[in-house]
């Protein structure tokens, strides 16, 4: 019945407005670290913000903050809940950007997620090409790891992503993919630094100390045999979050690192390390991805093409 539908709609609208205000109050408090500052930023009274947060806690069933002296601090659950709230607001921002893009097909906002190994040289140069050619386009760039980029694209929080690791990449569409070689990064004072020949990881894994990545490297590198992987992990005292960090640690600690040729190039350019080719043919996978190529804006397609050309040039 129409009356029942109308009542449901009004109830839903009321629920959405109420909960949005609660989340907005919680988000502002987390960002400012104070209910007083949150109230000022939202142009609300302090008791109103406190009530909104208490109502939200009652609804979700757990405390978001604990008192700490005269201030407050988020609970463990509150911190995790905040991450989800931020993702929700980012999605709302993306809806706003989408509306603006649809309103004016000549401009809009384009968001891009980038892995650290491409963040300092290649991607900024590619972005500059679009930046100079399309003054009506706004660009948002986020530095994230591959799983986070893929998830953000699936949630429509990012338009494009430049990711690594071996495919498949579930839930996104590949616009371009390629591979680059891995190399061995060696401190300049190391005995191998003056060598011009390829180095064999099977041999080095027996005697050298290596930097690994987050407890999961080097299993990610296809082509390494299990015995070498075991030796590399066994002789590792350092674990880095990404390849640029591993390259920097190699310079400071004297340990060796297996990194992609892009990260190696940046590290060698800063001095203190040199890169050596490997006997093993190990491939570093790169891809440009989107949720759906058919719905990607023409500016997004243009940027994807620019990035692909730059990566092709490196590969050659």
mmCIF file with all atom_site columns, N, CA, C and O in Angstrom, residues 21 36 45 77 93 96-98 101 114 120 128 134 159 166 172 184 189 199 211 213 245 259 273 285-286 308 310 314:
data_model
loop_
_atom_site.group_PDB
_atom_site.id
_atom_site.type_symbol
_atom_site.label_atom_id
_atom_site.label_alt_id
_atom_site.label_comp_id
_atom_site.label_asym_id
_atom_site.label_entity_id
_atom_site.label_seq_id
_atom_site.pdbx_PDB_ins_code
_atom_site.Cartn_x
_atom_site.Cartn_y
_atom_site.Cartn_z
_atom_site.occupancy
_atom_site.B_iso_or_equiv
_atom_site.pdbx_formal_charge
_atom_site.auth_seq_id
_atom_site.auth_comp_id
_atom_site.auth_asym_id
_atom_site.auth_atom_id
_atom_site.pdbx_PDB_model_num
ATOM 1   N N  . UNK A 1 21  ? 24.225 12.352  11.603  1.00 0.00 ? 21  UNK A N  1
ATOM 2   C CA . UNK A 1 21  ? 24.665 13.350  12.577  1.00 0.00 ? 21  UNK A CA 1
ATOM 3   C C  . UNK A 1 21  ? 25.516 12.715  13.665  1.00 0.00 ? 21  UNK A C  1
ATOM 4   O O  . UNK A 1 21  ? 26.505 13.302  14.121  1.00 0.00 ? 21  UNK A O  1
ATOM 5   N N  . UNK A 1 36  ? 34.938 19.413  22.714  1.00 0.00 ? 36  UNK A N  1
ATOM 6   C CA . UNK A 1 36  ? 34.795 20.871  22.623  1.00 0.00 ? 36  UNK A CA 1
ATOM 7   C C  . UNK A 1 36  ? 35.180 21.374  21.235  1.00 0.00 ? 36  UNK A C  1
ATOM 8   O O  . UNK A 1 36  ? 34.455 22.156  20.609  1.00 0.00 ? 36  UNK A O  1
ATOM 9   N N  . UNK A 1 45  ? 26.593 22.774  20.032  1.00 0.00 ? 45  UNK A N  1
ATOM 10  C CA . UNK A 1 45  ? 26.986 22.901  21.434  1.00 0.00 ? 45  UNK A CA 1
ATOM 11  C C  . UNK A 1 45  ? 27.699 21.633  21.887  1.00 0.00 ? 45  UNK A C  1
ATOM 12  O O  . UNK A 1 45  ? 27.503 20.552  21.323  1.00 0.00 ? 45  UNK A O  1
ATOM 13  N N  . UNK A 1 77  ? 38.016 -0.477  20.085  1.00 0.00 ? 77  UNK A N  1
ATOM 14  C CA . UNK A 1 77  ? 36.874 -0.638  19.180  1.00 0.00 ? 77  UNK A CA 1
ATOM 15  C C  . UNK A 1 77  ? 36.537 0.683   18.486  1.00 0.00 ? 77  UNK A C  1
ATOM 16  O O  . UNK A 1 77  ? 36.170 0.706   17.316  1.00 0.00 ? 77  UNK A O  1
ATOM 17  N N  . UNK A 1 93  ? 32.137 11.458  -0.316  1.00 0.00 ? 93  UNK A N  1
ATOM 18  C CA . UNK A 1 93  ? 32.884 12.461  -1.077  1.00 0.00 ? 93  UNK A CA 1
ATOM 19  C C  . UNK A 1 93  ? 33.003 12.060  -2.542  1.00 0.00 ? 93  UNK A C  1
ATOM 20  O O  . UNK A 1 93  ? 32.934 12.900  -3.440  1.00 0.00 ? 93  UNK A O  1
ATOM 21  N N  . UNK A 1 96  ? 29.884 12.816  -4.359  1.00 0.00 ? 96  UNK A N  1
ATOM 22  C CA . UNK A 1 96  ? 29.826 14.245  -4.682  1.00 0.00 ? 96  UNK A CA 1
ATOM 23  C C  . UNK A 1 96  ? 30.696 14.558  -5.895  1.00 0.00 ? 96  UNK A C  1
ATOM 24  O O  . UNK A 1 96  ? 30.304 15.313  -6.793  1.00 0.00 ? 96  UNK A O  1
ATOM 25  N N  . UNK A 1 97  ? 31.894 13.964  -5.920  1.00 0.00 ? 97  UNK A N  1
ATOM 26  C CA . UNK A 1 97  ? 32.776 14.163  -7.071  1.00 0.00 ? 97  UNK A CA 1
ATOM 27  C C  . UNK A 1 97  ? 32.158 13.610  -8.346  1.00 0.00 ? 97  UNK A C  1
ATOM 28  O O  . UNK A 1 97  ? 32.271 14.200  -9.415  1.00 0.00 ? 97  UNK A O  1
ATOM 29  N N  . UNK A 1 98  ? 31.505 12.446  -8.224  1.00 0.00 ? 98  UNK A N  1
ATOM 30  C CA . UNK A 1 98  ? 30.867 11.843  -9.389  1.00 0.00 ? 98  UNK A CA 1
ATOM 31  C C  . UNK A 1 98  ? 29.757 12.737  -9.921  1.00 0.00 ? 98  UNK A C  1
ATOM 32  O O  . UNK A 1 98  ? 29.622 12.924  -11.133 1.00 0.00 ? 98  UNK A O  1
ATOM 33  N N  . UNK A 1 101 ? 31.299 15.526  -11.746 1.00 0.00 ? 101 UNK A N  1
ATOM 34  C CA . UNK A 1 101 ? 31.864 15.073  -13.019 1.00 0.00 ? 101 UNK A CA 1
ATOM 35  C C  . UNK A 1 101 ? 30.770 14.890  -14.063 1.00 0.00 ? 101 UNK A C  1
ATOM 36  O O  . UNK A 1 101 ? 30.923 15.267  -15.223 1.00 0.00 ? 101 UNK A O  1
ATOM 37  N N  . UNK A 1 114 ? 48.394 4.802   -5.604  1.00 0.00 ? 114 UNK A N  1
ATOM 38  C CA . UNK A 1 114 ? 49.714 4.454   -6.133  1.00 0.00 ? 114 UNK A CA 1
ATOM 39  C C  . UNK A 1 114 ? 50.519 3.696   -5.081  1.00 0.00 ? 114 UNK A C  1
ATOM 40  O O  . UNK A 1 114 ? 50.510 4.056   -3.904  1.00 0.00 ? 114 UNK A O  1
ATOM 41  N N  . UNK A 1 120 ? 57.547 8.379   -6.404  1.00 0.00 ? 120 UNK A N  1
ATOM 42  C CA . UNK A 1 120 ? 58.452 9.522   -6.362  1.00 0.00 ? 120 UNK A CA 1
ATOM 43  C C  . UNK A 1 120 ? 58.871 10.055  -7.726  1.00 0.00 ? 120 UNK A C  1
ATOM 44  O O  . UNK A 1 120 ? 59.216 11.235  -7.841  1.00 0.00 ? 120 UNK A O  1
ATOM 45  N N  . UNK A 1 128 ? 51.786 14.965  -14.078 1.00 0.00 ? 128 UNK A N  1
ATOM 46  C CA . UNK A 1 128 ? 52.074 16.304  -14.573 1.00 0.00 ? 128 UNK A CA 1
ATOM 47  C C  . UNK A 1 128 ? 51.642 16.467  -16.033 1.00 0.00 ? 128 UNK A C  1
ATOM 48  O O  . UNK A 1 128 ? 51.200 17.549  -16.438 1.00 0.00 ? 128 UNK A O  1
ATOM 49  N N  . UNK A 1 134 ? 45.177 19.298  -18.954 1.00 0.00 ? 134 UNK A N  1
ATOM 50  C CA . UNK A 1 134 ? 43.754 19.397  -18.577 1.00 0.00 ? 134 UNK A CA 1
ATOM 51  C C  . UNK A 1 134 ? 43.589 20.266  -17.343 1.00 0.00 ? 134 UNK A C  1
ATOM 52  O O  . UNK A 1 134 ? 43.423 19.779  -16.236 1.00 0.00 ? 134 UNK A O  1
ATOM 53  N N  . UNK A 1 159 ? 39.322 6.038   -8.517  1.00 0.00 ? 159 UNK A N  1
ATOM 54  C CA . UNK A 1 159 ? 39.029 5.797   -9.926  1.00 0.00 ? 159 UNK A CA 1
ATOM 55  C C  . UNK A 1 159 ? 40.029 4.838   -10.552 1.00 0.00 ? 159 UNK A C  1
ATOM 56  O O  . UNK A 1 159 ? 39.655 3.934   -11.293 1.00 0.00 ? 159 UNK A O  1
ATOM 57  N N  . UNK A 1 166 ? 51.740 -10.290 -8.290  1.00 0.00 ? 166 UNK A N  1
ATOM 58  C CA . UNK A 1 166 ? 51.367 -11.128 -9.430  1.00 0.00 ? 166 UNK A CA 1
ATOM 59  C C  . UNK A 1 166 ? 49.845 -11.265 -9.521  1.00 0.00 ? 166 UNK A C  1
ATOM 60  O O  . UNK A 1 166 ? 49.185 -11.453 -8.504  1.00 0.00 ? 166 UNK A O  1
ATOM 61  N N  . UNK A 1 172 ? 38.619 -6.142  -9.799  1.00 0.00 ? 172 UNK A N  1
ATOM 62  C CA . UNK A 1 172 ? 38.938 -4.953  -10.582 1.00 0.00 ? 172 UNK A CA 1
ATOM 63  C C  . UNK A 1 172 ? 39.256 -5.372  -12.013 1.00 0.00 ? 172 UNK A C  1
ATOM 64  O O  . UNK A 1 172 ? 39.532 -6.538  -12.290 1.00 0.00 ? 172 UNK A O  1
ATOM 65  N N  . UNK A 1 184 ? 69.430 -6.877  -7.212  1.00 0.00 ? 184 UNK A N  1
ATOM 66  C CA . UNK A 1 184 ? 69.966 -6.979  -5.852  1.00 0.00 ? 184 UNK A CA 1
ATOM 67  C C  . UNK A 1 184 ? 70.603 -5.645  -5.481  1.00 0.00 ? 184 UNK A C  1
ATOM 68  O O  . UNK A 1 184 ? 71.494 -5.157  -6.187  1.00 0.00 ? 184 UNK A O  1
ATOM 69  N N  . UNK A 1 189 ? 79.997 -0.158  0.183   1.00 0.00 ? 189 UNK A N  1
ATOM 70  C CA . UNK A 1 189 ? 81.198 -0.686  0.825   1.00 0.00 ? 189 UNK A CA 1
ATOM 71  C C  . UNK A 1 189 ? 81.245 -2.211  0.816   1.00 0.00 ? 189 UNK A C  1
ATOM 72  O O  . UNK A 1 189 ? 82.224 -2.812  1.255   1.00 0.00 ? 189 UNK A O  1
ATOM 73  N N  . UNK A 1 199 ? 74.609 -11.667 -10.059 1.00 0.00 ? 199 UNK A N  1
ATOM 74  C CA . UNK A 1 199 ? 74.783 -12.380 -8.798  1.00 0.00 ? 199 UNK A CA 1
ATOM 75  C C  . UNK A 1 199 ? 73.717 -13.462 -8.683  1.00 0.00 ? 199 UNK A C  1
ATOM 76  O O  . UNK A 1 199 ? 72.588 -13.318 -9.169  1.00 0.00 ? 199 UNK A O  1
ATOM 77  N N  . UNK A 1 211 ? 67.168 -8.132  3.707   1.00 0.00 ? 211 UNK A N  1
ATOM 78  C CA . UNK A 1 211 ? 65.993 -7.424  4.226   1.00 0.00 ? 211 UNK A CA 1
ATOM 79  C C  . UNK A 1 211 ? 64.762 -8.006  3.550   1.00 0.00 ? 211 UNK A C  1
ATOM 80  O O  . UNK A 1 211 ? 64.696 -8.083  2.326   1.00 0.00 ? 211 UNK A O  1
ATOM 81  N N  . UNK A 1 213 ? 60.222 -8.344  3.508   1.00 0.00 ? 213 UNK A N  1
ATOM 82  C CA . UNK A 1 213 ? 59.088 -7.425  3.541   1.00 0.00 ? 213 UNK A CA 1
ATOM 83  C C  . UNK A 1 213 ? 57.923 -7.999  4.335   1.00 0.00 ? 213 UNK A C  1
ATOM 84  O O  . UNK A 1 213 ? 57.309 -8.983  3.919   1.00 0.00 ? 213 UNK A O  1
ATOM 85  N N  . UNK A 1 245 ? 61.485 1.443   1.347   1.00 0.00 ? 245 UNK A N  1
ATOM 86  C CA . UNK A 1 245 ? 62.027 1.367   2.697   1.00 0.00 ? 245 UNK A CA 1
ATOM 87  C C  . UNK A 1 245 ? 63.158 0.342   2.769   1.00 0.00 ? 245 UNK A C  1
ATOM 88  O O  . UNK A 1 245 ? 64.190 0.566   3.420   1.00 0.00 ? 245 UNK A O  1
ATOM 89  N N  . UNK A 1 259 ? 64.977 -5.811  -4.744  1.00 0.00 ? 259 UNK A N  1
ATOM 90  C CA . UNK A 1 259 ? 63.967 -4.787  -4.992  1.00 0.00 ? 259 UNK A CA 1
ATOM 91  C C  . UNK A 1 259 ? 63.726 -4.666  -6.491  1.00 0.00 ? 259 UNK A C  1
ATOM 92  O O  . UNK A 1 259 ? 64.523 -5.118  -7.311  1.00 0.00 ? 259 UNK A O  1
ATOM 93  N N  . UNK A 1 273 ? 74.442 3.080   -2.298  1.00 0.00 ? 273 UNK A N  1
ATOM 94  C CA . UNK A 1 273 ? 74.149 1.714   -2.722  1.00 0.00 ? 273 UNK A CA 1
ATOM 95  C C  . UNK A 1 273 ? 74.327 1.586   -4.224  1.00 0.00 ? 273 UNK A C  1
ATOM 96  O O  . UNK A 1 273 ? 74.322 2.581   -4.956  1.00 0.00 ? 273 UNK A O  1
ATOM 97  N N  . UNK A 1 285 ? 55.648 -7.567  -11.034 1.00 0.00 ? 285 UNK A N  1
ATOM 98  C CA . UNK A 1 285 ? 54.419 -7.306  -11.793 1.00 0.00 ? 285 UNK A CA 1
ATOM 99  C C  . UNK A 1 285 ? 53.845 -5.935  -11.447 1.00 0.00 ? 285 UNK A C  1
ATOM 100 O O  . UNK A 1 285 ? 53.778 -5.544  -10.279 1.00 0.00 ? 285 UNK A O  1
ATOM 101 N N  . UNK A 1 286 ? 53.416 -5.213  -12.473 1.00 0.00 ? 286 UNK A N  1
ATOM 102 C CA . UNK A 1 286 ? 52.750 -3.928  -12.316 1.00 0.00 ? 286 UNK A CA 1
ATOM 103 C C  . UNK A 1 286 ? 51.480 -3.919  -13.148 1.00 0.00 ? 286 UNK A C  1
ATOM 104 O O  . UNK A 1 286 ? 51.430 -4.526  -14.224 1.00 0.00 ? 286 UNK A O  1
ATOM 105 N N  . UNK A 1 308 ? 50.786 3.938   -18.720 1.00 0.00 ? 308 UNK A N  1
ATOM 106 C CA . UNK A 1 308 ? 51.197 2.743   -19.473 1.00 0.00 ? 308 UNK A CA 1
ATOM 107 C C  . UNK A 1 308 ? 52.383 3.050   -20.384 1.00 0.00 ? 308 UNK A C  1
ATOM 108 O O  . UNK A 1 308 ? 53.336 2.261   -20.476 1.00 0.00 ? 308 UNK A O  1
ATOM 109 N N  . UNK A 1 310 ? 54.680 5.354   -20.004 1.00 0.00 ? 310 UNK A N  1
ATOM 110 C CA . UNK A 1 310 ? 55.894 5.562   -19.208 1.00 0.00 ? 310 UNK A CA 1
ATOM 111 C C  . UNK A 1 310 ? 56.467 4.224   -18.742 1.00 0.00 ? 310 UNK A C  1
ATOM 112 O O  . UNK A 1 310 ? 57.680 4.017   -18.756 1.00 0.00 ? 310 UNK A O  1
ATOM 113 N N  . UNK A 1 314 ? 60.199 2.313   -19.599 1.00 0.00 ? 314 UNK A N  1
ATOM 114 C CA . UNK A 1 314 ? 61.137 1.762   -18.610 1.00 0.00 ? 314 UNK A CA 1
ATOM 115 C C  . UNK A 1 314 ? 61.469 0.322   -18.962 1.00 0.00 ? 314 UNK A C  1
ATOM 116 O O  . UNK A 1 314 ? 62.628 -0.104  -18.883 1.00 0.00 ? 314 UNK A O  1
#
